Short mmCIF file of C-alpha atoms in Angstrom, two decimals:
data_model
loop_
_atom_site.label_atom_id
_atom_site.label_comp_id
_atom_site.label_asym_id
_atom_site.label_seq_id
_atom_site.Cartn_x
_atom_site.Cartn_y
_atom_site.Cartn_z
CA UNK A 28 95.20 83.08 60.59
CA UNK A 29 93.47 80.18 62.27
CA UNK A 30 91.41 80.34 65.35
CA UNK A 31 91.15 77.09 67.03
CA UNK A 32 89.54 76.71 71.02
CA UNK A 33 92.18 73.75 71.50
CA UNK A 34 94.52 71.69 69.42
CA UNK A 35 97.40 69.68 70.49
CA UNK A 36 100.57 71.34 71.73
CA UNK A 37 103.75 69.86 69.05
CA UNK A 38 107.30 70.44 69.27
CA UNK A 39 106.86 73.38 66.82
CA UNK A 40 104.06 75.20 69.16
CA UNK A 41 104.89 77.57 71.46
CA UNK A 42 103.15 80.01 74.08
CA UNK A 43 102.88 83.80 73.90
CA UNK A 44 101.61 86.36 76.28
CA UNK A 45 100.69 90.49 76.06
CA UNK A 46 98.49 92.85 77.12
CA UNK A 47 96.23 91.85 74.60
CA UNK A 48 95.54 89.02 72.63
CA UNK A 49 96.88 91.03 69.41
CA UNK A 50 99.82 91.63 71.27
CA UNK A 51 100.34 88.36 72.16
CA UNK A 52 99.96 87.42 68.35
CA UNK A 53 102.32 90.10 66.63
CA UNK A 54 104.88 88.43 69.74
CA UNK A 55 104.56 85.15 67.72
CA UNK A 56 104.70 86.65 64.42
CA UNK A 57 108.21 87.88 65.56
CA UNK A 58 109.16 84.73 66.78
CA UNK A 59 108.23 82.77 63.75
CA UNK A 60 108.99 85.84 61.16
CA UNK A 61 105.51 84.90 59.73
CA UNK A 62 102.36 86.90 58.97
CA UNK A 63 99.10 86.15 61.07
CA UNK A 64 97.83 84.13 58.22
CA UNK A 65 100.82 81.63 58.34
CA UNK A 66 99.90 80.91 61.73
CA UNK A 67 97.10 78.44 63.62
CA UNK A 68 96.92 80.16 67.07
CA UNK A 69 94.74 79.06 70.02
CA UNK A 70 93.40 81.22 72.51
CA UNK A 71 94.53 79.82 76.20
CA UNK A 72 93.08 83.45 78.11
CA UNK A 73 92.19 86.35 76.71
CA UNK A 74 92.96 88.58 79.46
CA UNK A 75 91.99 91.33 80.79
CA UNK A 76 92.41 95.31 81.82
CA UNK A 77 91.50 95.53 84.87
CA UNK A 78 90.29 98.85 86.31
CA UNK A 79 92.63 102.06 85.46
CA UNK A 80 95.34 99.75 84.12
CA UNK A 81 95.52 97.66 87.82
CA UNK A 82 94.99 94.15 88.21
CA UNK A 83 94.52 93.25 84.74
CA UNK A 84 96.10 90.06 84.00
CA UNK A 85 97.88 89.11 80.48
CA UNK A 86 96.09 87.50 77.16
CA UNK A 87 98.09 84.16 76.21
CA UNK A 88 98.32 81.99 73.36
CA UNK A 89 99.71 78.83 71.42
CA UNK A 90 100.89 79.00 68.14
CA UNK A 91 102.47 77.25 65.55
CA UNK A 92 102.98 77.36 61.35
CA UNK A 93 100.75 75.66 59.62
CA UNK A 94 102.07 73.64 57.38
CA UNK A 95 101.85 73.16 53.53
CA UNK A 96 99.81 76.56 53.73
CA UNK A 97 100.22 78.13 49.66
CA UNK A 98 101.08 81.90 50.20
CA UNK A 99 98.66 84.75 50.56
CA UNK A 100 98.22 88.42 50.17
CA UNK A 101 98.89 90.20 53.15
CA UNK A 102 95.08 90.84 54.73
CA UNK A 103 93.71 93.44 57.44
CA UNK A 104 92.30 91.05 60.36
CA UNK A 105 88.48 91.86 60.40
CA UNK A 106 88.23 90.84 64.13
CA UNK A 107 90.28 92.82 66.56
CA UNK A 108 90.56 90.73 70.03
CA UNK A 109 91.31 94.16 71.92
CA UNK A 110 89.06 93.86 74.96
CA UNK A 111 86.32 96.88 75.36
CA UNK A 112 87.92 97.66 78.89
CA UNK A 113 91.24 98.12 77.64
CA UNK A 114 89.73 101.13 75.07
CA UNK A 115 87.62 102.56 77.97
CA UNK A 116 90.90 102.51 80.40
CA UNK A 117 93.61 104.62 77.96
CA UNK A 118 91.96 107.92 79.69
CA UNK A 119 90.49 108.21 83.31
CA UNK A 120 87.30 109.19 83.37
CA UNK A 121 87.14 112.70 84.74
CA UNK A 122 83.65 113.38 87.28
CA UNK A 123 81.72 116.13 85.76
CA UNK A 124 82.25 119.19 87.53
CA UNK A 125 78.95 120.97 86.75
CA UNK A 126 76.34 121.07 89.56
CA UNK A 127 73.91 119.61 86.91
CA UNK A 128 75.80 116.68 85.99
CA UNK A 129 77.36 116.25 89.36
CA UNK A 130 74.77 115.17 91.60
CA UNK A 131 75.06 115.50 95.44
CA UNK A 132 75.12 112.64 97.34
CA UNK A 133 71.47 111.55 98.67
CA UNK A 134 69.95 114.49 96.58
CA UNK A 135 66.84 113.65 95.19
CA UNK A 136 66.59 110.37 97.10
CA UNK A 137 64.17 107.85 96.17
CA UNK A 138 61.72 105.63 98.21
CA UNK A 139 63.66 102.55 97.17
CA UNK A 140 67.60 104.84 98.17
CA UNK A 141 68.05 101.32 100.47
CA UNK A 142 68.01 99.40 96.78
CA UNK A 143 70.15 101.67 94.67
CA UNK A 144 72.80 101.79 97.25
CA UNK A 145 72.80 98.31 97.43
CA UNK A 146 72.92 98.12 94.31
CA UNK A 147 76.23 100.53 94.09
CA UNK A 148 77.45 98.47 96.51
CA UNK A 149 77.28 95.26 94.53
CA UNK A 150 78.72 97.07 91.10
CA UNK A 151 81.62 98.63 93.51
CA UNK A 152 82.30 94.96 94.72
CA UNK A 153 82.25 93.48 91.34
CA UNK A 154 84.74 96.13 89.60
CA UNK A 155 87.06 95.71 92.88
CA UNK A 156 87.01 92.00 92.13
CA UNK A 157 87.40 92.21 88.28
CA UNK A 158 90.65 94.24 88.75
CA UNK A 159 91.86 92.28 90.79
CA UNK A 160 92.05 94.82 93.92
CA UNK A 161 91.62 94.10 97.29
CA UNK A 162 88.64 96.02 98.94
CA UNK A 163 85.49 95.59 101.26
CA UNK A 164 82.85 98.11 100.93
CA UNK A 165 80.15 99.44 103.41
CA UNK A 166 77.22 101.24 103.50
CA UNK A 167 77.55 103.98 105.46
CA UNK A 168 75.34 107.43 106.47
CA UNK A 169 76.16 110.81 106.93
CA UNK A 170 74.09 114.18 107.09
CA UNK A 171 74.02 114.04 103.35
CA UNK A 172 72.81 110.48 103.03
CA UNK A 173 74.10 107.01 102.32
CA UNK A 174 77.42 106.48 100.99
CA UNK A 175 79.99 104.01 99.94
CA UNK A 176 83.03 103.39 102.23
CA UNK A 177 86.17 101.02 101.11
CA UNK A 178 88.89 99.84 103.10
CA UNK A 179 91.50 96.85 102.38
CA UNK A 180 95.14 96.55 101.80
CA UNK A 181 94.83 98.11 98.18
CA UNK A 182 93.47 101.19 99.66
CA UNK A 183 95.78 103.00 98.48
CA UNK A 184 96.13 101.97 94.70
CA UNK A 185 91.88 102.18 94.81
CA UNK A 186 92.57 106.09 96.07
CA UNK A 187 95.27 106.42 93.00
CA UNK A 188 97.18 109.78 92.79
CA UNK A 189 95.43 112.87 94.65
CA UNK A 190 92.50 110.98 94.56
CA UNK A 191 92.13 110.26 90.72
CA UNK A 192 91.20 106.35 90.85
CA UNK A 193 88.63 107.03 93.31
CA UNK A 194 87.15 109.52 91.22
CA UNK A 195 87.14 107.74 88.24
CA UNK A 196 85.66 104.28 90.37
CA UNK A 197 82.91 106.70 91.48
CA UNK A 198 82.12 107.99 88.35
CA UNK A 199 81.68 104.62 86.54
CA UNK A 200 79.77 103.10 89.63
CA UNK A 201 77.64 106.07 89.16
CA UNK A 202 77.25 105.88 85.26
CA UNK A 203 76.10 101.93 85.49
CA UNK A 204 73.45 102.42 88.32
CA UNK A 205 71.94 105.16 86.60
CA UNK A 206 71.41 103.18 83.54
CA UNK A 207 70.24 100.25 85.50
CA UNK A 208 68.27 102.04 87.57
CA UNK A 209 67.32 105.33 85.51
CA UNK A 210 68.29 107.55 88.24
CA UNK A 211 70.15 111.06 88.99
CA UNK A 212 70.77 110.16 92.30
CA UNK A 213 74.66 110.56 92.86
CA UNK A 214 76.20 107.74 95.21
CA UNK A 215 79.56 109.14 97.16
CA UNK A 216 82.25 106.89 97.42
CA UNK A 217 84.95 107.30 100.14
CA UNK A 218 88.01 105.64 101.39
CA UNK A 219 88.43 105.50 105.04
CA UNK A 220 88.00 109.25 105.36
CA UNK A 221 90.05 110.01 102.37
CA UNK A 222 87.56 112.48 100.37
CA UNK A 223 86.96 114.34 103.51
CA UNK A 224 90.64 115.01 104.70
CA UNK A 225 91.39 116.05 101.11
CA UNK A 226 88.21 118.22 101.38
CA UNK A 227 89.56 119.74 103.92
CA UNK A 228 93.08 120.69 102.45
CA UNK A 229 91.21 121.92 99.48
CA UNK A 230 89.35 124.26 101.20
CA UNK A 231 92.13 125.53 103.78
CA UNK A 232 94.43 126.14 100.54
CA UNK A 233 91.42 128.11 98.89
CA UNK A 234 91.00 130.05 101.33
CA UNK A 235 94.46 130.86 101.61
CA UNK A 236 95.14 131.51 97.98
CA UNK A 237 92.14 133.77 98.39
CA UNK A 238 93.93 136.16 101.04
CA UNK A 239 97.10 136.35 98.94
CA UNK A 240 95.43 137.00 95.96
CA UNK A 241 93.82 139.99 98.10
CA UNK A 242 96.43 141.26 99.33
CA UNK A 243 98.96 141.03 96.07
CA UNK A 244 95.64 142.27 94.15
CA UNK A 245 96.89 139.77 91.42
CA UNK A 246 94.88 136.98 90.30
CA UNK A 247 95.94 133.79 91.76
CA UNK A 248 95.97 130.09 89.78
CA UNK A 249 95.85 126.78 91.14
CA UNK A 250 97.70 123.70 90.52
CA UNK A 251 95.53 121.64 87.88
CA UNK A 252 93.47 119.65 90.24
CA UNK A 253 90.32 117.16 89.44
CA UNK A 254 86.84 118.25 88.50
CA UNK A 255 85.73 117.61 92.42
CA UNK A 256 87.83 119.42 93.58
CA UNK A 257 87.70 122.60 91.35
CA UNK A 258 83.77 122.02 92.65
CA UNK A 259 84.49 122.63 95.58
CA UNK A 260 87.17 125.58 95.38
CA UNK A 261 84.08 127.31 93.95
CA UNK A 262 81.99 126.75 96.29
CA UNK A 263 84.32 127.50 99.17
CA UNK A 264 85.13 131.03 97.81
CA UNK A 265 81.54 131.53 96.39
CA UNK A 266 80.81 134.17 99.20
CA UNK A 267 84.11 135.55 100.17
CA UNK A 268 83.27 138.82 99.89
CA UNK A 269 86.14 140.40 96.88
CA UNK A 270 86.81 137.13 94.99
CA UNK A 271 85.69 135.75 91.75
CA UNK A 272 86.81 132.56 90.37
CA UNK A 273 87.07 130.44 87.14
CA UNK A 274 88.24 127.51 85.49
CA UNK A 275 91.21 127.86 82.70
CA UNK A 276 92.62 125.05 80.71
CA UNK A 277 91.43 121.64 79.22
CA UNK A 278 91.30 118.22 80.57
CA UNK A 279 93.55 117.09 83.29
CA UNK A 280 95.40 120.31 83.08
CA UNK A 281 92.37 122.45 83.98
CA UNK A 282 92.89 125.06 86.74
CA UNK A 283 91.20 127.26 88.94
CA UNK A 284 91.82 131.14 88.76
CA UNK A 285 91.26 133.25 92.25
CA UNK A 286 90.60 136.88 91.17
CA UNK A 287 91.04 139.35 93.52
CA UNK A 288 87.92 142.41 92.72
CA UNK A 289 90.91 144.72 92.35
CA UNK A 290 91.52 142.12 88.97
CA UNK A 291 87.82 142.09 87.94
CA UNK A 292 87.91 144.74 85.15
CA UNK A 293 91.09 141.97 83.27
CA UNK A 294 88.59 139.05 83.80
CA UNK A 295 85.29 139.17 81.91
CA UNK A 296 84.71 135.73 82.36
CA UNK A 297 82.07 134.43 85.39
CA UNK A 298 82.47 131.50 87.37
CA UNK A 299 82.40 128.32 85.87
CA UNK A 300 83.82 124.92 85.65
#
């Protein structure tokens, strides 16, 4: 299999597109019934992933047979074309849920904060644009510090599915500035009020599990819900007087259990994430 930056487009070449540039290569394999090695194929885009799977925008080539080619034995390609984003975007990234890895936002805040959240700001900007998503982002302020607020008209694919792209978006914003930076300090990102009205049914249906699990003296499990928010079900019910809770379950099916005390003696395991 040739690689060639350009070569004149004949009336035996033809263009193929896929998610990758392998993709688009096994497509022209098919089309020609040859192997990779009977073909000379130019690389018009490469393509890319975008952020969670969004925005990402197909790899496209020309091919053709080369001609007069003597057969071969059937190789393994040494070079795989499949972009690093597309192996880091097959799973979400999940925040950690720990109060050690998850830092609070503003915790620990430097002399140079006005820097690093500029800084967030400009790697939040540049992964918006990369996938190809629509979104402006401010620096805000609350009682916990600065933050990061988006708004546009993908607001709603940036948010993802109870919250999950945001997480993830935070959690890789956060993972780059600390490296660049060498920092703990946790940058929030938020969505026009998003985080907090979800904080807010989180905690109402915590509570509320809480009571029934008090009152049916049976030990009550969530719905599998995102490392955030499991946070922050332990931390609502962390001093209701009677209740324990801990986290069952692996990955995005992990759960939090409400014990009631009467339950205490059938659970022997202490809170934790």
């Amino acid at each position: 299999m040739t690689h060639n930056e350009s070569f004149a487009p004949t009336q035996e070449s033809k263009e193929f597109d896929g998610k990758t540039v392998d993709y688009a290569i096994e497509a022209a394999c098919k089309y020609f019934k040859a192997k990779p090695d009977d073909l000379e194929i130019n690389i018009l885009t490469r393509g890319s992933t975008g952020i969670f799977g969004l925005g990402g925008r197909k790899a496209k080539i020309r091919a053709v047979l080369k001609k007069l080619t003597p057969p071969v034995t059937e190789k393994k390609s040494e070079e795989k074309n499949v972009p690093i984003e597309a192996e880091a975007n097959r799973v979400t990234p999940e925040v950690p849920e720990s109060e050690e890895d998850m830092s609070e936002p503003g915790k620990d805040a430097p002399e140079n904060q006005d820097k690093h959240i500029s800084l967030a700001r400009e790697i939040t900007e540049e992964l918006l644009n990369k996938s190809g998503l629509a979104g402006q982002v401010e620096i805000k302020a609350d009682k916990e510090g600065p933050y990061l607020d988006i708004s546009g008209e993908d607001l709603s694919l940036i948010i993802g599915k109870e919250g999950q792209n945001l997480n993830a978006l935070e959690y890789i914003v956060n993972r780059i500035l600390r490296h660049r930076v060498e920092s703990r300090t946790g940058i929030k990102l938020e969505a026009q009020g998003y985080r907090e009205k979800r904080g807010k049914s989180i905690s109402l249906l915590a509570h509320r599990m809480a009571k029934k699990a008090q009152k049916t003296g049976r030990p009550v499990t969530l719905q599998p819900l995102g490392a955030r928010e499991r946070r922050l079900v332990h931390l609502t019910l962390k001093n209701v007087k009677g209740i324990r809770t801990h986290s069952v379950g692996e990955g995005i099916m992990r759960k939090v259990v409400i014990n009631p005390a009467r339950s205490r003696q059938r659970n022997t395991k202490d809170n934790s994430a």
